Coordinates of N, CA and C in Angstrom, one line a residue:
X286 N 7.4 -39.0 -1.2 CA 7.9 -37.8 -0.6 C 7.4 -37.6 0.8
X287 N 8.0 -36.8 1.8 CA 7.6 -36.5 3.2 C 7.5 -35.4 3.4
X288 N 7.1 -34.7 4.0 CA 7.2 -33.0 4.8 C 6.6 -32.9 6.5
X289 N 7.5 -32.4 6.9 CA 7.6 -31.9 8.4 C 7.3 -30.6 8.6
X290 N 6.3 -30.3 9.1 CA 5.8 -29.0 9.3 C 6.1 -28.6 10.9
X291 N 6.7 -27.7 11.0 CA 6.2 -27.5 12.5 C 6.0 -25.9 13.1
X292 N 5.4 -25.8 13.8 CA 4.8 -24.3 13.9 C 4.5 -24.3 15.6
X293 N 4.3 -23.3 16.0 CA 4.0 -23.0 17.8 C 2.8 -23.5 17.7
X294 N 1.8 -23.6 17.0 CA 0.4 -24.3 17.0 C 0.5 -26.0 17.2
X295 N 1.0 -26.4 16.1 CA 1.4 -27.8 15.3 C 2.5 -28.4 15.1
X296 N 2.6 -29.6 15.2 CA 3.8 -30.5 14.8 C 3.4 -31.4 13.9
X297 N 3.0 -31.4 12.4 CA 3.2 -32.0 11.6 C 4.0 -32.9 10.9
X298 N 3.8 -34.3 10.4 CA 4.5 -35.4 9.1 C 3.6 -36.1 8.2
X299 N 3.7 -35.4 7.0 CA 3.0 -36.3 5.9 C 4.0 -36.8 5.1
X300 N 3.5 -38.0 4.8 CA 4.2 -38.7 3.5 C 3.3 -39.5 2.8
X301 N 4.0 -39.1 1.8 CA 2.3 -39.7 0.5 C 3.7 -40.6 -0.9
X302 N 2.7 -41.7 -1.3 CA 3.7 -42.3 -1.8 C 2.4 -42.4 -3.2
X303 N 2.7 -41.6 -4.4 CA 1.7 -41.5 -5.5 C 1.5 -42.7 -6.4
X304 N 2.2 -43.8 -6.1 CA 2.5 -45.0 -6.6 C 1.9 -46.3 -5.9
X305 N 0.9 -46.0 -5.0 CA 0.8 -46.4 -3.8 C -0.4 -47.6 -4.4
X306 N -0.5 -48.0 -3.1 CA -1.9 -49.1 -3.3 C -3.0 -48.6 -2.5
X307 N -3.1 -47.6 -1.8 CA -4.5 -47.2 -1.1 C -3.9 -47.3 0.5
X308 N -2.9 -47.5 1.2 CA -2.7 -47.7 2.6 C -2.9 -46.6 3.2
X309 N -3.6 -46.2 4.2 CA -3.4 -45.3 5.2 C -3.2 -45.5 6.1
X310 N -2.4 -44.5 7.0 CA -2.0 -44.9 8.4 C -2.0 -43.3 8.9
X311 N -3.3 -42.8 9.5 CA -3.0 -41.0 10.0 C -4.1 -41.2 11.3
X312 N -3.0 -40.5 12.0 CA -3.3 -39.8 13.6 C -3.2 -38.6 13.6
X313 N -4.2 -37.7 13.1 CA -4.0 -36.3 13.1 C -4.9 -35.8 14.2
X314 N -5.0 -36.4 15.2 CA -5.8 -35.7 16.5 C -7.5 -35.1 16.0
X315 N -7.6 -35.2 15.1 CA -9.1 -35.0 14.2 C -9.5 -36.3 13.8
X316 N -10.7 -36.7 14.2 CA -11.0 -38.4 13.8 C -11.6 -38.0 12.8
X317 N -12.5 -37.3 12.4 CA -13.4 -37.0 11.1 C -12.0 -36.4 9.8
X318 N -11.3 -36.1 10.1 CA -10.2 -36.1 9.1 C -10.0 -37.2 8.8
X319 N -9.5 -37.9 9.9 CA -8.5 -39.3 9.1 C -9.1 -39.8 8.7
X320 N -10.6 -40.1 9.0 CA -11.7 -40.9 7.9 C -11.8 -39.9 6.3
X321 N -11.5 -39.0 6.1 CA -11.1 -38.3 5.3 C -9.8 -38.4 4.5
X322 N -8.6 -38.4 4.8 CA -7.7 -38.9 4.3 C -7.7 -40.4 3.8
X323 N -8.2 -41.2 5.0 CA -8.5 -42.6 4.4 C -9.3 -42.6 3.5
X324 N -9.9 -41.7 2.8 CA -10.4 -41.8 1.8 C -9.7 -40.8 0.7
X325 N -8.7 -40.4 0.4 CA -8.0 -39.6 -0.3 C -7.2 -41.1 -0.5
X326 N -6.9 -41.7 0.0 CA -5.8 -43.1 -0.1 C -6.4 -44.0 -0.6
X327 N -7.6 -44.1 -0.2 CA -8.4 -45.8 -0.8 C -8.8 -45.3 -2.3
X328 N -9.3 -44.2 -2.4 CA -10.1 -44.1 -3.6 C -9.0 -43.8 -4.4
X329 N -7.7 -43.0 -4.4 CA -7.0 -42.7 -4.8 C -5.5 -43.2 -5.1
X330 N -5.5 -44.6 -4.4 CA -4.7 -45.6 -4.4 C -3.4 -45.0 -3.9
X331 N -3.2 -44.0 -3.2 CA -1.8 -43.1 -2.5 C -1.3 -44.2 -1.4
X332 N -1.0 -44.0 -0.8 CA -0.5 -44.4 0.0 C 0.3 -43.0 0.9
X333 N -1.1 -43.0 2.1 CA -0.9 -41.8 2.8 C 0.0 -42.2 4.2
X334 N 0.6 -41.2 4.9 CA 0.8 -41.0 6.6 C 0.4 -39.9 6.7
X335 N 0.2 -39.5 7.9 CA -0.2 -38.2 8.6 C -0.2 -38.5 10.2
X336 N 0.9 -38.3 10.5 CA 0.9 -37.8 12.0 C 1.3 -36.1 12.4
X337 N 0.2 -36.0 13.3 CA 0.2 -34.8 13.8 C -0.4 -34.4 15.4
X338 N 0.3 -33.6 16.0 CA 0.1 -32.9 17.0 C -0.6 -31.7 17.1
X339 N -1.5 -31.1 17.5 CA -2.0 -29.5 17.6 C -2.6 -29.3 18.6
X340 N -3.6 -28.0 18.6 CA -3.9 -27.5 19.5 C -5.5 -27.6 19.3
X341 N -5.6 -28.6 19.3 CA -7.2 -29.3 19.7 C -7.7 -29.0 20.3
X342 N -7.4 -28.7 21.6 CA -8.1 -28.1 22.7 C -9.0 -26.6 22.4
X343 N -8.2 -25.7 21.5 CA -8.9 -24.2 20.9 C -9.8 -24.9 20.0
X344 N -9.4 -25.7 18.8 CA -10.4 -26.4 17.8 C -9.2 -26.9 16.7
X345 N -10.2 -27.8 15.9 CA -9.5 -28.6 14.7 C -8.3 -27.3 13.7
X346 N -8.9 -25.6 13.5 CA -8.5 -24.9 12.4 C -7.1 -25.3 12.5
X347 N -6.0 -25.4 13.3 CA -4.6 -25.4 12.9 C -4.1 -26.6 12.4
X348 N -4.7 -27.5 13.4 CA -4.2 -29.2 12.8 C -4.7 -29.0 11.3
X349 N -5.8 -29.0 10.9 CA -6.5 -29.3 9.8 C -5.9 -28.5 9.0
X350 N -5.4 -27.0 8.6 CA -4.9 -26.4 8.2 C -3.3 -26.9 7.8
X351 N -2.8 -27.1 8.9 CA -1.1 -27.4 8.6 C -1.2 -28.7 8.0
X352 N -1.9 -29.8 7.8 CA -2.1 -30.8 7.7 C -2.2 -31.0 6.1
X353 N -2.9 -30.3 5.9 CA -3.4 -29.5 4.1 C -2.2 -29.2 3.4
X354 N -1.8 -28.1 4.3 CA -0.2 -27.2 3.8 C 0.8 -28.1 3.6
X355 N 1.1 -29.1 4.5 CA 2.2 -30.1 4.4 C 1.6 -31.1 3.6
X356 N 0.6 -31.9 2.9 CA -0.3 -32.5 2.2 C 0.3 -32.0 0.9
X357 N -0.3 -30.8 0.2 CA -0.1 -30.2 -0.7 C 1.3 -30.3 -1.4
X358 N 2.3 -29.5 -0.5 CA 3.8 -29.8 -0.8 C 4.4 -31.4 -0.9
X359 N 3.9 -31.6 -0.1 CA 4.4 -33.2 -0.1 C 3.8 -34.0 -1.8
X360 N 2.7 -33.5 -2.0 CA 2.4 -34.0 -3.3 C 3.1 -33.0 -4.5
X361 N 3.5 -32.2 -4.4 CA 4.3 -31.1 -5.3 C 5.9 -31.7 -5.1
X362 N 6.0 -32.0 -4.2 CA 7.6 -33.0 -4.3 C 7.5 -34.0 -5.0
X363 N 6.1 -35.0 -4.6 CA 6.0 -36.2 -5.3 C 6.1 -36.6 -7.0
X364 N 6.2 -35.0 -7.2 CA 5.3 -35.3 -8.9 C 6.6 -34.3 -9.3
X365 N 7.5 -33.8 -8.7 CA 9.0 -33.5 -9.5 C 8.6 -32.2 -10.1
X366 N 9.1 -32.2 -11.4 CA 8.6 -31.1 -12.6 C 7.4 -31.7 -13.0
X367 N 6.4 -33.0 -13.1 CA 4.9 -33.2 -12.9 C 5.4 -33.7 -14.8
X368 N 6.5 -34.1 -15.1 CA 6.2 -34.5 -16.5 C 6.2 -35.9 -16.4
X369 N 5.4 -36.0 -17.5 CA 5.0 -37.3 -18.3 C 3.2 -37.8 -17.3
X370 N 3.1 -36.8 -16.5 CA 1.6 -37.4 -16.3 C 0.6 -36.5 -16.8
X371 N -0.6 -37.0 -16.8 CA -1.8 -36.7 -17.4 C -2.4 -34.9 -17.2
X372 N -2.1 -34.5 -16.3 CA -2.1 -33.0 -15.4 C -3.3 -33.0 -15.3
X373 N -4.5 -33.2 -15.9 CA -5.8 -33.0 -15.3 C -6.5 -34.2 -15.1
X374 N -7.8 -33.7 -14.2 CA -8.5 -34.7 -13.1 C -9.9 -34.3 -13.4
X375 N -10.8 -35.2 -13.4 CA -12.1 -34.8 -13.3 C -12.8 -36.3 -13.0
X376 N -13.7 -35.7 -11.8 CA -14.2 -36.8 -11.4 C -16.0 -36.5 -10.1
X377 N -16.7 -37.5 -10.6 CA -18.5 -37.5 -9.9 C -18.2 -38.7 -8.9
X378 N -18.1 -38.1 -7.5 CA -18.7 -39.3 -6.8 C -20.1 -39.5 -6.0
X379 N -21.1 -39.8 -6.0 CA -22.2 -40.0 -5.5 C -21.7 -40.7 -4.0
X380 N -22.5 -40.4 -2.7 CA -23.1 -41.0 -1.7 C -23.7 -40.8 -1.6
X381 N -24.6 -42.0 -1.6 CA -26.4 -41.9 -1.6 C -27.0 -40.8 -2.0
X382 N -27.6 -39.8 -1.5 CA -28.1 -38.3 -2.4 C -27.3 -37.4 -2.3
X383 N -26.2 -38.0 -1.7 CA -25.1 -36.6 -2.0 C -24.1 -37.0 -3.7
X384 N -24.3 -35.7 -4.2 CA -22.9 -35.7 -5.7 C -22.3 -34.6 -5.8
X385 N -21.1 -35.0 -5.8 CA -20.2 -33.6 -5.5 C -18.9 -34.0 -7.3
X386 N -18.5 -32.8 -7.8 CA -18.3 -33.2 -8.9 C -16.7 -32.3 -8.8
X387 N -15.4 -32.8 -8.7 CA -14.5 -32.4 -9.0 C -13.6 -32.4 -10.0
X388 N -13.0 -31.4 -10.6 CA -11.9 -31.1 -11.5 C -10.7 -30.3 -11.0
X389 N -9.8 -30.7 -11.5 CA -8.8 -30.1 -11.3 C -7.1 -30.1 -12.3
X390 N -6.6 -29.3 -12.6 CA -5.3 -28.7 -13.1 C -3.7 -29.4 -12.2
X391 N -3.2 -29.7 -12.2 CA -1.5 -29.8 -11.6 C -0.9 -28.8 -12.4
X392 N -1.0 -27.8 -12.2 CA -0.9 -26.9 -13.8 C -0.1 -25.6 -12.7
X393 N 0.7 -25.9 -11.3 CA 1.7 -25.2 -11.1 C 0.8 -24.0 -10.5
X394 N -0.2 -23.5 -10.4 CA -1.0 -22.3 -10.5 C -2.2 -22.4 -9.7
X395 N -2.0 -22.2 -8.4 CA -3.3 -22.4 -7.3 C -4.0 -21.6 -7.1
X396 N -5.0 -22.0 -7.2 CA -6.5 -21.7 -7.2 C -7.5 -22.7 -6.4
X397 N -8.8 -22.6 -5.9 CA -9.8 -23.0 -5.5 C -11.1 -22.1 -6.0
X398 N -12.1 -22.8 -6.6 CA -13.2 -22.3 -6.5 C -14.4 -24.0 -5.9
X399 N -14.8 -23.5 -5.0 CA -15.8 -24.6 -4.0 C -17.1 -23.8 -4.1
X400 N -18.0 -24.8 -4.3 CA -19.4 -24.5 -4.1 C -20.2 -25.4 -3.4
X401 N -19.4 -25.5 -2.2 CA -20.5 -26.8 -1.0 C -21.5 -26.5 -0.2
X402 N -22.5 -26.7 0.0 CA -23.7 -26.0 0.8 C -23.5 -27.3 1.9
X403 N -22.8 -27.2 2.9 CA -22.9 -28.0 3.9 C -23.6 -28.0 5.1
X404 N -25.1 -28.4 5.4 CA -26.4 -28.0 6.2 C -25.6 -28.1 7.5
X405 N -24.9 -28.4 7.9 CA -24.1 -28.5 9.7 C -23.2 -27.4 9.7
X406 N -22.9 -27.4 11.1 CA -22.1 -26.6 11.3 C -20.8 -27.6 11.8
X407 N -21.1 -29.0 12.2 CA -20.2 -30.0 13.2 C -20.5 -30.8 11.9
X408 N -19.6 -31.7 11.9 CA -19.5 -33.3 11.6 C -18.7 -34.0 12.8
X409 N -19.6 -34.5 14.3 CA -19.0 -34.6 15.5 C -18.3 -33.4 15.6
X410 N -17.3 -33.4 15.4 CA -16.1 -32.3 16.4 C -15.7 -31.7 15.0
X411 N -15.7 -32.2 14.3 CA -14.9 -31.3 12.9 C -16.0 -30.3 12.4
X412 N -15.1 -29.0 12.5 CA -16.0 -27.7 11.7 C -15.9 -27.8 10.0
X413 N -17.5 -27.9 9.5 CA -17.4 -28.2 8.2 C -16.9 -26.7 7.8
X414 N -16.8 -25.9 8.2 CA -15.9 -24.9 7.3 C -14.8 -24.6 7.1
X415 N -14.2 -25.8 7.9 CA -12.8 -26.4 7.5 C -12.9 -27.1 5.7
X416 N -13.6 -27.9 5.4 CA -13.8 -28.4 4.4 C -13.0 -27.9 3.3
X417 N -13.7 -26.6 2.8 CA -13.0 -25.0 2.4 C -11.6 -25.3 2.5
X418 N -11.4 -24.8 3.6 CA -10.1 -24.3 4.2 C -9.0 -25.4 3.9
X419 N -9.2 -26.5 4.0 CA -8.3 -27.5 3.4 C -8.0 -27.6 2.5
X420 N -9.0 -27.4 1.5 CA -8.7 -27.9 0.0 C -8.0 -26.1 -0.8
X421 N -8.6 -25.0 0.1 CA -7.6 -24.1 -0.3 C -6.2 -24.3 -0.2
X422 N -5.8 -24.8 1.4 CA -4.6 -24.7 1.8 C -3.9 -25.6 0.9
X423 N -4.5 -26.9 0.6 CA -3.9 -27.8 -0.5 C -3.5 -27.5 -1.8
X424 N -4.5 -26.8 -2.6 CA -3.9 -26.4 -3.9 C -3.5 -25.5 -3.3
X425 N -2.9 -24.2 -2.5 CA -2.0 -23.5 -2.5 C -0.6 -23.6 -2.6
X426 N -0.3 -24.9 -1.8 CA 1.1 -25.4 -1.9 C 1.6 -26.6 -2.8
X427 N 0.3 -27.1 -3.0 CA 0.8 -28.0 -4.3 C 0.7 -27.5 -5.8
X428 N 0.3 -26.4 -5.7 CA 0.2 -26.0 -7.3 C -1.1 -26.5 -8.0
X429 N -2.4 -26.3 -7.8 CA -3.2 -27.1 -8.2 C -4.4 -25.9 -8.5
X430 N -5.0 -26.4 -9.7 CA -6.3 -25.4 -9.6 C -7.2 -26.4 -9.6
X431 N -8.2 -26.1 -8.6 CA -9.1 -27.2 -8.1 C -10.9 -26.9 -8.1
X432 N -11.3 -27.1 -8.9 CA -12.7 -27.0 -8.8 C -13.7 -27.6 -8.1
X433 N -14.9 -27.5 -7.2 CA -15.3 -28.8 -6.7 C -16.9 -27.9 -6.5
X434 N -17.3 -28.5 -6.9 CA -19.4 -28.6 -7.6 C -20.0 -29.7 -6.5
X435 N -21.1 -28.9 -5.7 CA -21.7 -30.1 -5.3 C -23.3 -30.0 -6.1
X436 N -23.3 -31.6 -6.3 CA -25.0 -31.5 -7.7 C -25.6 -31.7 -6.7
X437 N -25.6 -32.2 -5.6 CA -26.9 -32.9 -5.0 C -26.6 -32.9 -3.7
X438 N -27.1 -32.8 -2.7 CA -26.9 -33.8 -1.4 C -27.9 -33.1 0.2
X439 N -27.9 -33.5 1.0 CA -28.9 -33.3 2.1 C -28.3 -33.3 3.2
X440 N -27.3 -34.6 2.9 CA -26.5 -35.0 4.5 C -25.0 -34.7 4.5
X441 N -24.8 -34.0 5.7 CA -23.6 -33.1 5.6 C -22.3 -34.1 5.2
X442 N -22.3 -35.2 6.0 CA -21.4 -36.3 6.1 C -21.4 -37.1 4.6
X443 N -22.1 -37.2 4.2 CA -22.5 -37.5 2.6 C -21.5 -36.5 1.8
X444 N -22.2 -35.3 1.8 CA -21.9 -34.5 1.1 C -20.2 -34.2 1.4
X445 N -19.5 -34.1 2.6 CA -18.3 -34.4 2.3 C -17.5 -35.5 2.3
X446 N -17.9 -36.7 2.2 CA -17.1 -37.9 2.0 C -16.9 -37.8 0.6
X447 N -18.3 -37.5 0.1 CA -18.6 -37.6 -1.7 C -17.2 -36.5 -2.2
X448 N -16.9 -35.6 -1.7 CA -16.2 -34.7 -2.1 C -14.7 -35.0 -1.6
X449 N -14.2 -35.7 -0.7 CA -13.1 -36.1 -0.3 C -12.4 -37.5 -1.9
X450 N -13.7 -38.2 -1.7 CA -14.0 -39.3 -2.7 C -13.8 -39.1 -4.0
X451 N -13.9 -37.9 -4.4 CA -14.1 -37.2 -6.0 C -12.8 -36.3 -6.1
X452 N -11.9 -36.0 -5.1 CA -11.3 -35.6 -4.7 C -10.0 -36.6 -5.0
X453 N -10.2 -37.7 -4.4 CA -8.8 -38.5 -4.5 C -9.1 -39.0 -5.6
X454 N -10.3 -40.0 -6.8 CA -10.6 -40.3 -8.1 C -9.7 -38.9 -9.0
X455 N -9.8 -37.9 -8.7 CA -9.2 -37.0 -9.9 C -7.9 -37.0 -9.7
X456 N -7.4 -37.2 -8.4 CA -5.8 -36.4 -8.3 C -5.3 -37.5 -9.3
X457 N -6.1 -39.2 -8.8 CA -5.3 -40.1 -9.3 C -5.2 -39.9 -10.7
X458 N -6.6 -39.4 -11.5 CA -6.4 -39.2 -12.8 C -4.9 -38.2 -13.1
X459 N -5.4 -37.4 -12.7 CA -4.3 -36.4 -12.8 C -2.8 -36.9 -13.0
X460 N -2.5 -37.4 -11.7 CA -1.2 -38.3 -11.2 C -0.7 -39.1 -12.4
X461 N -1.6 -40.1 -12.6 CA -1.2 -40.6 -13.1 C -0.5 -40.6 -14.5
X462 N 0.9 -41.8 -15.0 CA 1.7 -41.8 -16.3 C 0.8 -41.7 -17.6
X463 N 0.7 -40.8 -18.3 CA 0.4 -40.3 -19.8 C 1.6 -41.5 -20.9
X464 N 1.5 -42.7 -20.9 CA 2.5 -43.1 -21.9 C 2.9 -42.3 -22.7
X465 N 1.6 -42.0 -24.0 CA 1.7 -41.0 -25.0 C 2.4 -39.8 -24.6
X466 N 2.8 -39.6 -23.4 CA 3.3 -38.1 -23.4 C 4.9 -38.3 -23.2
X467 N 5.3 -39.6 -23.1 CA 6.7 -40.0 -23.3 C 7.5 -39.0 -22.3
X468 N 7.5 -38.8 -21.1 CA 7.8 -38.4 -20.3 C 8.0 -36.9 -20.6
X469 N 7.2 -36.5 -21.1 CA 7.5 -34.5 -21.6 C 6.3 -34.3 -20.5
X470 N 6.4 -32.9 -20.6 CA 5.8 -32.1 -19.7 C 4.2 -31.7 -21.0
X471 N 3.3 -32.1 -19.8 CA 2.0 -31.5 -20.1 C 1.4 -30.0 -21.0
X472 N 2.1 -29.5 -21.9 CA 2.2 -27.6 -21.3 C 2.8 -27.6 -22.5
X473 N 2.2 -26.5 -23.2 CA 2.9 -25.9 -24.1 C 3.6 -25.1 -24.2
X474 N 3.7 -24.1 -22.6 CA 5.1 -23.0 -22.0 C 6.4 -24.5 -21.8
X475 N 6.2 -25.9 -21.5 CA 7.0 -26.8 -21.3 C 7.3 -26.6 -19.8
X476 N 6.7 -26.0 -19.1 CA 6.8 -25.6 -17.2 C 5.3 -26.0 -16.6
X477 N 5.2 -27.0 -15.5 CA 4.0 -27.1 -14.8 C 4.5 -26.8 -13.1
X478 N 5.5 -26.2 -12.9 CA 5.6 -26.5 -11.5 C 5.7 -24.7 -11.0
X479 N 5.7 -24.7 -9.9 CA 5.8 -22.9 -9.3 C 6.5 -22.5 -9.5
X480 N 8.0 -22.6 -9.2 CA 9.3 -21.9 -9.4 C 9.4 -21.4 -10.7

């Protein structure tokens, strides 16, 4: 699936292929993102793009933001009415003393609850209080209820790769075909998607 965002701030294109082998290929004008996305793809086996334009010059908030928004949808196209896969995600990834522990729903119904203690204010140029902000904007348009626990950690860079990393391990759970579920929908209403 693809999505084109575009806004007086931003000119967004994501396309994410949920079948993928791990490729990434993103120029989103934020370098500490795309090392972030490339890790939503490697760990996650997606097969990401992300090119984007913004207004970097004020700060990362709109690229990083529209980037999420179009992210999210683009994976809510990917997964159709979301039957016959697994719907939930849970997953621990460690970096060195950082452990951040994510769960999450495809369950049509967006939510975030984040508990990151991130000791920086920068990761180079990226504001870690974008961190947040991403993964809200994500499950908002993809339909996702997304939980994310950090157990441990010291180093800000640690602590959000680990959570980028535990992040793409669940979707994939998630994502991924449920044989046993014989292509039915996860859900006992028989509906996982917004509409």
């Amino acid at each position: 699936a693809s999505v084109e965002r575009k806004t007086k701030e931003t000119s967004v294109y994501v396309k994410i292929n949920i079948d993928g082998t791990g490729k990434c290929d993103c120029d989103s004008g934020v370098p500490f993102l795309d090392h972030m996305l490339d890790q939503i793809a490697s760990h996650g086996l997606f097969d990401v793009e992300v090119k984007a334009e913004g207004d970097t010059w004020i700060d990362d908030h709109h690229t990083t933001e529209d980037i999420a928004l179009a992210f999210g949808q683009c994976l809510s196209l990917a997964l159709g009415t979301r039957a016959g896969i697994f719907r939930f995600g849970d997953f621990s990834a460690p970096l060195d003393e950082a452990l951040v522990h994510v769960v999450m729903d495809l369950s049509g119904r967006p939510h975030l609850s984040c508990d990151l203690v991130i000791p920086t204010e920068r990761i180079g140029t990226f504001q870690t209080e974008m961190v947040e902000h991403f993964f809200m904007s994500l499950a908002n348009t993809a339909g996702m209820t997304l939980h994310i626990r950090q157990l441990a950690g010291k180093n800000a860079h640690h602590i959000v790769e680990s959570t980028f990393k535990a992040f793409a391990r669940a979707l994939r759970q998630a994502c991924s075909v449920d044989e046993r579920r014989a292509g039915k929908i996860a859900s006992s209403k028989g509906v996982l998607t917004q509409n």
